[in-house]
CSV table of C-alpha atoms in Angstrom, one decimal:
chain,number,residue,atom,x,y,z
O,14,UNK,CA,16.4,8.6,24.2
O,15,UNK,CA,15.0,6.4,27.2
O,16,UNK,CA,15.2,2.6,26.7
O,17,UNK,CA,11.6,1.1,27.6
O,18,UNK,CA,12.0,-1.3,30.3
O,19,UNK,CA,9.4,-3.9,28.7
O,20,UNK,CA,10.7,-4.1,25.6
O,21,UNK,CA,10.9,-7.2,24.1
O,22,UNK,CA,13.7,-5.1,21.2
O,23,UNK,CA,17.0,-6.8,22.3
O,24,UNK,CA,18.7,-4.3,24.5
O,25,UNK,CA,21.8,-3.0,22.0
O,26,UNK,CA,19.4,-1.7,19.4
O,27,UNK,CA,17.2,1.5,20.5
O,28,UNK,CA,13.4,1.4,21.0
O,29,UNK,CA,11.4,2.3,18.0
O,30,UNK,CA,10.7,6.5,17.8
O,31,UNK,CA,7.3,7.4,19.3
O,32,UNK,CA,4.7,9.1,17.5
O,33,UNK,CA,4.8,12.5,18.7
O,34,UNK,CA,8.7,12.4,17.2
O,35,UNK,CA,9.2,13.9,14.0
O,36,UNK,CA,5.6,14.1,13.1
O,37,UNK,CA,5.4,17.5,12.0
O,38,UNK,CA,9.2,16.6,10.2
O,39,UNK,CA,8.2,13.7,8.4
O,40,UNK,CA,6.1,14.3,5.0
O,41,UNK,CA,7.8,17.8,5.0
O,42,UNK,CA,10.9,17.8,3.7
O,43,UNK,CA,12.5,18.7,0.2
O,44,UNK,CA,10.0,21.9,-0.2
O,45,UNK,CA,6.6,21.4,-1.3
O,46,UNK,CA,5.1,19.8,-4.6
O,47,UNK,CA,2.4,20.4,-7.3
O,48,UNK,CA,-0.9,21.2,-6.1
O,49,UNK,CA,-3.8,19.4,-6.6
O,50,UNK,CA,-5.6,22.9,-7.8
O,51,UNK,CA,-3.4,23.5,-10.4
O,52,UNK,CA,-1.8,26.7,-9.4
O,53,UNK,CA,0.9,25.9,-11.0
O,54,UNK,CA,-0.1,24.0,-13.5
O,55,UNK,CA,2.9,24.8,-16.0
O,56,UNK,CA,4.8,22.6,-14.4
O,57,UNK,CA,3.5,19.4,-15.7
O,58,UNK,CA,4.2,21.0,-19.5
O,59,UNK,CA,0.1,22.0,-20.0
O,60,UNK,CA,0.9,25.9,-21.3
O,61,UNK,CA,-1.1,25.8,-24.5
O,62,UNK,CA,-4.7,26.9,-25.4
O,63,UNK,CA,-6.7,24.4,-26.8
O,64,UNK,CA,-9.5,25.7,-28.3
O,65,UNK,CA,-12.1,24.3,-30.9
O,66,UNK,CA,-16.1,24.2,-32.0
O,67,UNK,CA,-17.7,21.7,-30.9
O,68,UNK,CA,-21.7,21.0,-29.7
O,69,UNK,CA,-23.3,22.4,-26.6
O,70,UNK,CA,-24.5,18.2,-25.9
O,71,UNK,CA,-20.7,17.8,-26.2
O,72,UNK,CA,-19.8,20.5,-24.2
O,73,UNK,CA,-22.1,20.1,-21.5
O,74,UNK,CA,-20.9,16.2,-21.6
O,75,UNK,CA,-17.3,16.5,-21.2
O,76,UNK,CA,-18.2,19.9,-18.3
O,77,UNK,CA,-20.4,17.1,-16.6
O,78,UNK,CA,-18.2,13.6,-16.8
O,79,UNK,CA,-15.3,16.0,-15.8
O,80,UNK,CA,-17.2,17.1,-12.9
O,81,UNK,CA,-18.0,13.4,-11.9
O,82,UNK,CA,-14.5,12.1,-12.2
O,83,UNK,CA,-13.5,15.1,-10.0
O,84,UNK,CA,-11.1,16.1,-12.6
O,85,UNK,CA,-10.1,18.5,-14.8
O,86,UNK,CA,-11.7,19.1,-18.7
O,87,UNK,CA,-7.7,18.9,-19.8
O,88,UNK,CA,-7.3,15.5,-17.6
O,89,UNK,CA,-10.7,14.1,-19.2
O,90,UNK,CA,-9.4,14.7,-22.4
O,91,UNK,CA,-5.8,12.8,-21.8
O,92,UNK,CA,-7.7,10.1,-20.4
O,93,UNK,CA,-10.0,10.2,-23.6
O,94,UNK,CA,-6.7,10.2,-25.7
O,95,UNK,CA,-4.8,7.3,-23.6
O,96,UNK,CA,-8.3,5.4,-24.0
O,97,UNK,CA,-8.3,6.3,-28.2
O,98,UNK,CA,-4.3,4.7,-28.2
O,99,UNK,CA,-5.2,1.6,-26.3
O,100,UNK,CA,-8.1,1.2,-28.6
O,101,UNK,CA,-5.8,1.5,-32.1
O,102,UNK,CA,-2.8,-0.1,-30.3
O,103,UNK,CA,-5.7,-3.4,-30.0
O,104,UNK,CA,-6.6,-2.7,-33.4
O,105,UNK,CA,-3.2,-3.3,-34.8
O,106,UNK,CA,-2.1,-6.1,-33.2
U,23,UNK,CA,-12.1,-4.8,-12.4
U,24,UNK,CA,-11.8,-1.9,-9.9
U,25,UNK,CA,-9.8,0.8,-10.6
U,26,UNK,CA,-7.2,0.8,-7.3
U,27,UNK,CA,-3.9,2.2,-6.9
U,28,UNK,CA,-0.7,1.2,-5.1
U,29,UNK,CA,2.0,3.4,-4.5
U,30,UNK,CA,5.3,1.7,-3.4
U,31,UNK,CA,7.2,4.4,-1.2
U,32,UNK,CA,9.1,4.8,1.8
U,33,UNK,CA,11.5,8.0,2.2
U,34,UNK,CA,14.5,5.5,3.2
U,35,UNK,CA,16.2,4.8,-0.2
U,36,UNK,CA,17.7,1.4,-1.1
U,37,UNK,CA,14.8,-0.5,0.4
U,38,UNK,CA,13.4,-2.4,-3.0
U,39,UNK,CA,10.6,0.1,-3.5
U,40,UNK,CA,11.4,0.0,-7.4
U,41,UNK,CA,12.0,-3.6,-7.5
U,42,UNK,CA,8.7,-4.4,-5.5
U,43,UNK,CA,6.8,-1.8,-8.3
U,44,UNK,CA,7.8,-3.1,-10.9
U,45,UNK,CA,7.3,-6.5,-10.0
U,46,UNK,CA,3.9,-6.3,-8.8
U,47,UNK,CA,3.2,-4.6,-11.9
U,48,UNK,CA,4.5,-7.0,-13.9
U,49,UNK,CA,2.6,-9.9,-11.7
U,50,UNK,CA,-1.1,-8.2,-11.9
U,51,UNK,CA,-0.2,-8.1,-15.8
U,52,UNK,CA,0.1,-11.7,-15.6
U,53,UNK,CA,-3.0,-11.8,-14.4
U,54,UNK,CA,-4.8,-9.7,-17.2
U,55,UNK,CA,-4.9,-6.7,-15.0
U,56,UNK,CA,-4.9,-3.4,-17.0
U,57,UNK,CA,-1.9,-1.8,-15.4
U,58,UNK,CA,-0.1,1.5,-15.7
U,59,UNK,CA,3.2,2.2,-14.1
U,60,UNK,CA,3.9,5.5,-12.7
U,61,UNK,CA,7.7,6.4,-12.0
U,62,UNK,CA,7.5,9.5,-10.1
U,63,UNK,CA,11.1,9.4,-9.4
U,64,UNK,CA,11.9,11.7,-12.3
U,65,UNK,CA,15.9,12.2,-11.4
U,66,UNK,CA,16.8,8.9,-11.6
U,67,UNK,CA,13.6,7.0,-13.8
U,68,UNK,CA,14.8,3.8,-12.5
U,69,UNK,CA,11.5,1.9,-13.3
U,70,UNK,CA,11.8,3.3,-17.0
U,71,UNK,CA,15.3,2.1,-16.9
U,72,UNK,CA,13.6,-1.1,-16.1
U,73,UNK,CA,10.8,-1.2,-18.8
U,74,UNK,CA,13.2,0.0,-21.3
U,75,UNK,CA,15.3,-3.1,-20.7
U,76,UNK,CA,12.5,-5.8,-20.5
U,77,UNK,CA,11.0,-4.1,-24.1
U,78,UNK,CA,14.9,-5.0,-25.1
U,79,UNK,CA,14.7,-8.4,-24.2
U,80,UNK,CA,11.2,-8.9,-25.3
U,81,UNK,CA,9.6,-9.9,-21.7
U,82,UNK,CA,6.3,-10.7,-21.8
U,83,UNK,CA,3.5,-9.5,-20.5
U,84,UNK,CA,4.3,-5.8,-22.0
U,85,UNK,CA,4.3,-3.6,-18.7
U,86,UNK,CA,3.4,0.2,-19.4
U,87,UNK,CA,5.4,2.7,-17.8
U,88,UNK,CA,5.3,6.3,-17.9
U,89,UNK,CA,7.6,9.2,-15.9
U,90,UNK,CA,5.2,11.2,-14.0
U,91,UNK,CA,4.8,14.2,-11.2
U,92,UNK,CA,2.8,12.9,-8.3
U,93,UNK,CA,0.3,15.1,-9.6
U,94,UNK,CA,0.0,13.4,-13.2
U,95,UNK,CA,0.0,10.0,-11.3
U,96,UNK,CA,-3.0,11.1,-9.2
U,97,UNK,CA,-4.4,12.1,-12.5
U,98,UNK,CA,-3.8,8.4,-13.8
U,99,UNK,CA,-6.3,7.3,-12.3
U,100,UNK,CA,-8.9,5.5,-14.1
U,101,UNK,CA,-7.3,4.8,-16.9
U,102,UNK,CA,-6.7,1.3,-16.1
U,103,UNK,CA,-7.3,-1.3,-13.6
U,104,UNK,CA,-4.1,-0.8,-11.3
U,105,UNK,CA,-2.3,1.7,-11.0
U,106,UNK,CA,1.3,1.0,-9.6
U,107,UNK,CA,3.5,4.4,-8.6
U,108,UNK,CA,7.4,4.1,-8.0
U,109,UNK,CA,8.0,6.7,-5.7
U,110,UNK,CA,11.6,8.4,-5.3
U,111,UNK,CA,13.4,8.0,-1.4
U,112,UNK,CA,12.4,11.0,0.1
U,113,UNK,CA,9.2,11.9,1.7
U,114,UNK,CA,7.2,15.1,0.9
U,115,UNK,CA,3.9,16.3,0.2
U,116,UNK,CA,3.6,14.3,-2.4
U,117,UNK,CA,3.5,11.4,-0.2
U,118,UNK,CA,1.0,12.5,1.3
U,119,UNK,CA,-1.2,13.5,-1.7
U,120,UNK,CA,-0.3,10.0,-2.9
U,121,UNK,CA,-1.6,8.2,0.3
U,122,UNK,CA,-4.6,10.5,0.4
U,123,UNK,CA,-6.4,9.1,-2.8
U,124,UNK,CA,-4.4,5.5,-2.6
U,125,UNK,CA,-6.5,2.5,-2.2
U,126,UNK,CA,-3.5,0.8,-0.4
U,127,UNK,CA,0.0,2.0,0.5
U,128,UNK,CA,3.4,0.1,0.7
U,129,UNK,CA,5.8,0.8,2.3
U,130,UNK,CA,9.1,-1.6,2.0
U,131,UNK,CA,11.8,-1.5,4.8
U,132,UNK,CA,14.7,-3.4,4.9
U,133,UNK,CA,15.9,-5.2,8.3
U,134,UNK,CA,18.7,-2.3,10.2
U,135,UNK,CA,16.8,-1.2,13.3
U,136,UNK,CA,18.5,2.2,13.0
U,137,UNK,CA,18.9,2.5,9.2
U,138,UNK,CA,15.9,1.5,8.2
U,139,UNK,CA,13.0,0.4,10.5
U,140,UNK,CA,13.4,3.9,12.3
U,141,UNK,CA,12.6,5.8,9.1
U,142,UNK,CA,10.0,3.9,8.0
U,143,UNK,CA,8.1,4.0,11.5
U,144,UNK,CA,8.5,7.8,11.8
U,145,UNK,CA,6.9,8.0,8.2
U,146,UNK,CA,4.3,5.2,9.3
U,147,UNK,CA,3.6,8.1,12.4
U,148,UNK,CA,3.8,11.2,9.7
U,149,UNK,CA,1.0,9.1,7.6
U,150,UNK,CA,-1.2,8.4,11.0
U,151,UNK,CA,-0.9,11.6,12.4
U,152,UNK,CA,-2.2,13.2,8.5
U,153,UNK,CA,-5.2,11.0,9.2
U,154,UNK,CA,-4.2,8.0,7.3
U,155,UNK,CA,-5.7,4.9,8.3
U,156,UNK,CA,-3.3,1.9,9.2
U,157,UNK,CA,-5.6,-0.6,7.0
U,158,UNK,CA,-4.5,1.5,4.2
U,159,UNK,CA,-0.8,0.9,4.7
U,160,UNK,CA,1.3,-2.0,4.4
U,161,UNK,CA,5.4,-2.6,5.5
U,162,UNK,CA,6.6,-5.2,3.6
U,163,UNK,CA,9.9,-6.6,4.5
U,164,UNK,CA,12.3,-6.4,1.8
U,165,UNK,CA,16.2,-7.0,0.9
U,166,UNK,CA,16.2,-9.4,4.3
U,167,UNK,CA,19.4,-11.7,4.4
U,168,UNK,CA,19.8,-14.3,1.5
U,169,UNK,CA,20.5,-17.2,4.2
U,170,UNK,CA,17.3,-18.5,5.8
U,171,UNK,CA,18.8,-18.6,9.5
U,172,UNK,CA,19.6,-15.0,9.5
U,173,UNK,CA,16.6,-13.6,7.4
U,174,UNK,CA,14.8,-15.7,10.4
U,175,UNK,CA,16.0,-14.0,13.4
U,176,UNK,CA,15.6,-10.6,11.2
U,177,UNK,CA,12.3,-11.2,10.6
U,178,UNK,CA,11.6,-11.9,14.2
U,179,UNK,CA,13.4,-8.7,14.8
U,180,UNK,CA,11.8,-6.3,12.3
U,181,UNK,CA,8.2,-7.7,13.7
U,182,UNK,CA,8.8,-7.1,17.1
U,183,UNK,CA,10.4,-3.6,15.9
U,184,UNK,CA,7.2,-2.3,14.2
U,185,UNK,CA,4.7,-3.7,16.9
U,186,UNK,CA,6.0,-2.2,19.2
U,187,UNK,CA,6.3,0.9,17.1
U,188,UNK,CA,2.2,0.5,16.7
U,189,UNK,CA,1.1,0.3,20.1
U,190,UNK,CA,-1.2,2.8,21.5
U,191,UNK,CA,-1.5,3.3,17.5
U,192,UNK,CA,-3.6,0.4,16.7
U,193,UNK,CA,-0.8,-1.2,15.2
U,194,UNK,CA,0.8,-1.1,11.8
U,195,UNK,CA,0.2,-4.0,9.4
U,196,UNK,CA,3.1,-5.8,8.7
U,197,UNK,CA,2.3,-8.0,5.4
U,198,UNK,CA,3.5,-11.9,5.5
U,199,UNK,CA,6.8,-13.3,4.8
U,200,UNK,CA,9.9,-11.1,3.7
U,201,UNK,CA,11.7,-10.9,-0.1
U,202,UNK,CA,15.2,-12.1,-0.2
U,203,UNK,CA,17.9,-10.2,-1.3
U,204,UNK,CA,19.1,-12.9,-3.7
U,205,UNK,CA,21.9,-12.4,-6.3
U,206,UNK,CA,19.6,-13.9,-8.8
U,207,UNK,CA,16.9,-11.4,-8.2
U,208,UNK,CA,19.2,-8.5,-8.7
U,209,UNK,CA,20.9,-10.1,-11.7
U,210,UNK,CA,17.0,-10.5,-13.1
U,211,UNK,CA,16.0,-7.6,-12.3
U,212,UNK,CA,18.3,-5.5,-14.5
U,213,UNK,CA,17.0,-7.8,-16.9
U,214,UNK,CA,13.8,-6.6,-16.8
U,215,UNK,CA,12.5,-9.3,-15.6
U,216,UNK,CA,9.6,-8.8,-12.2
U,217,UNK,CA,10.7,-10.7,-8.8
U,218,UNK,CA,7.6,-13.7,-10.0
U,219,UNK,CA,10.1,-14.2,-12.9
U,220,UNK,CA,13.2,-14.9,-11.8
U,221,UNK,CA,13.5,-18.8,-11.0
U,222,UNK,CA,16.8,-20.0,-11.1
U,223,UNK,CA,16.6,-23.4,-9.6
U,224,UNK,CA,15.7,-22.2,-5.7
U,225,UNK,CA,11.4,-21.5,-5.6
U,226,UNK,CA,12.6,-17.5,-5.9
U,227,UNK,CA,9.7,-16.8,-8.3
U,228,UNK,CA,7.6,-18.8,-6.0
U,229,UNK,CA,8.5,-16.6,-2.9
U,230,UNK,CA,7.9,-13.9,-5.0
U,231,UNK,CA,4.7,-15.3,-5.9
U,232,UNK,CA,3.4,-15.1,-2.5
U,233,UNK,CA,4.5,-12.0,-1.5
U,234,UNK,CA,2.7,-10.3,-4.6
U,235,UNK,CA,-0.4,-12.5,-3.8
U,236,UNK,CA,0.1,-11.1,0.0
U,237,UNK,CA,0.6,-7.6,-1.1
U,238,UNK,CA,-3.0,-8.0,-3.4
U,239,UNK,CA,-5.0,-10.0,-0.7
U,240,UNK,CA,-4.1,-6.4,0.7
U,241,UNK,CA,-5.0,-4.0,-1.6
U,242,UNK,CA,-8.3,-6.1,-2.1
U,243,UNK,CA,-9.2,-6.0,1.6
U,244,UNK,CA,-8.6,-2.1,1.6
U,245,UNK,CA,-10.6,-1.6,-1.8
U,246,UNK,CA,-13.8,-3.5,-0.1
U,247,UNK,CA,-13.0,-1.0,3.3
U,248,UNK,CA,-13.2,1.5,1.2
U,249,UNK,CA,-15.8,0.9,-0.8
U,250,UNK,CA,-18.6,0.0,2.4
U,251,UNK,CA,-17.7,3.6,3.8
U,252,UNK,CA,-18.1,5.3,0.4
U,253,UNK,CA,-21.8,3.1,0.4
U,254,UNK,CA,-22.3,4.2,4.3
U,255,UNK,CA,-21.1,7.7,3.2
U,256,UNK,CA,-23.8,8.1,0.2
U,257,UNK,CA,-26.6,6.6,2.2
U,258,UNK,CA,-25.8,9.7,5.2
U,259,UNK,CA,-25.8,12.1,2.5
U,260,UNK,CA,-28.9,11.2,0.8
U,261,UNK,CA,-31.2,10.8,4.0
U,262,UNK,CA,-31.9,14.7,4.5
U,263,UNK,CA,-34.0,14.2,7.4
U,264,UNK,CA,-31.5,12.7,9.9
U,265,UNK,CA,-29.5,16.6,9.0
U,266,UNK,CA,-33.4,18.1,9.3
U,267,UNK,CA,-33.9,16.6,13.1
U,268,UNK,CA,-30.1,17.5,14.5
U,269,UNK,CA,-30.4,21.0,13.1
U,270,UNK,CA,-34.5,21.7,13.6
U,271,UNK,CA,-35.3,21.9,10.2
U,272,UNK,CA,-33.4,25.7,9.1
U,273,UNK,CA,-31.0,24.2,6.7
U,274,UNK,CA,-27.1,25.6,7.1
């Protein structure tokens, strides 16, 4: 590695790395992670059908808010639950 | 309250990312702030660890704290006011996704040149070059020396180090001041107790202070970024004709 001449780094420590090294390296390493998608959705422990009769208003709610939050139905639903536990958790004290 | 959240990550380990998490945590639930804690670092849970310990000595304000995948952090989202993520010390996709939907990054370095400014300025490049805009990340010098002379010319050191690392990159933001790595603040921290805390006779909690309020004045500043493109954003999409004129009127 070439020491910049105008550096203002003391001269026994090397410049920092420029941008074009290790660019491609950087975010890449230790394989990849879950996807946003859900393709592998087991992963995060959701592997159980949850199904139940409810009201086509309800439905249609939870199909729409879900779609607004950009999230999933199962996502809404935790969110929903950790909203229900704050609410009693208030309650009790 | 917005919802906003701040991921605390750099891929070098040993650098105070859990320390700064949980302390700014802790600090915005001083506040009143709704917070939620994510630790993503599920092989060694050190911000558990860390909750676990302050629920033992019954530390007030309760922080909540709960192991996650990046994916269930993203996922957190909206369930409270800030969301803090702990991030393990390696870099990955998940990074990446975390940066992505952040509202602002940071990124805590220590003061080594080689061992740790390096790193963290080829991971401040990885981020750019994914399209990550510098407002939306913050270094924040951490675990610099205990004695004021030295964590002077460190600082002085560590600033000159990351702007020159910026240049012909529009420069990297480098957030106020430094944290101390103090005795005390390691002996309170395994406590349980957050950096804004721990005052044992020598203004620590006060330094602390202002580094959280630094670190917050930052994640504001982003949020309101953010927040005028999203406004710009909607009023492009819902003027039609503008996309009528520059394509003649046939629609995609």
């Amino acid at each position: 590695m070439s020491v910049k001449k105008d550096s203002a780094l003391p001269s026994r420590f090397l410049p920092p790395p420029p941008p074009e090294d290790n660019v491609k390296r950087a975010l890449n390493h230790y394989g990849d992670v879950r996807r946003e998608d859900g393709k592998i959705s087991r992963k995060t422990g959701r592997d159980v059908q949850f199904a139940t009769i409810v009201t086509p208003e309800f439905k249609k709610w939870m199909k729409e808010e879900a779609k607004r939050r950009g999230k999933k139905q199962c996502v809404l639903l935790e969110d929903m639950r950790a909203a229900y536990l704050k609410v009693q958790a208030e309650k009790v004290r | 309250m917005a919802n906003v959240m701040v991921p605390f990550t750099n891929g070098k380990g040993g650098v105070g990312k859990t320390a700064l998490a949980c302390s700014y945590a802790a600090a915005r639930a001083h506040e009143g702030a709704d917070v939620i804690l994510a630790d993503t670092n599920e092989g060694q849970q050190t911000a558990m660890a860390w909750s676990a310990v302050r629920a033992h000595n019954d530390i007030l304000p309760k922080v909540r704290v709960q192991p996650a995948n990046t994916r269930e952090a993203l996922e957190m989202v909206g369930r409270c006011d800030v969301l803090v993520v702990d991030t393990p010390g390696w870099n990955d996709k998940g990074t990446l996704l975390l940066a992505r939907k952040s509202t602002f990054m940071v990124i805590p370095t220590g003061p080594s040149p080689t061992f740790d400014l390096a790193p963290t300025v080829k991971l401040l490049h990885g981020l750019r070059a994914e399209g990550i805009e510098t407002w939306r990340m913050g270094v924040v010098l951490s675990r610099f020396s205990n004695d004021d002379k030295i964590r002077d010319s460190e600082e002085e050191l560590a600033r000159t180090y990351l702007r020159e690392a910026g240049q012909g990159q529009g420069g990297y933001t480098v957030l106020e001041g430094s944290v101390r790595n103090a005795p005390a603040y390691g002996a309170g921290l395994a406590e349980g107790y957050g950096l804004t805390e721990i005052d044992r006779g020598r203004g620590l909690a006060d330094e602390a202070r202002g580094m959280m309020n630094t670190i917050s004045k930052g994640v504001s500043a982003a949020l309101q970024k953010l927040m005028r493109l999203e406004k710009e954003l909607g009023a492009f999409r819902s003027n039609p004709g503008k996309g009528k004129e520059r394509d003649g009127g046939r629609g995609r």
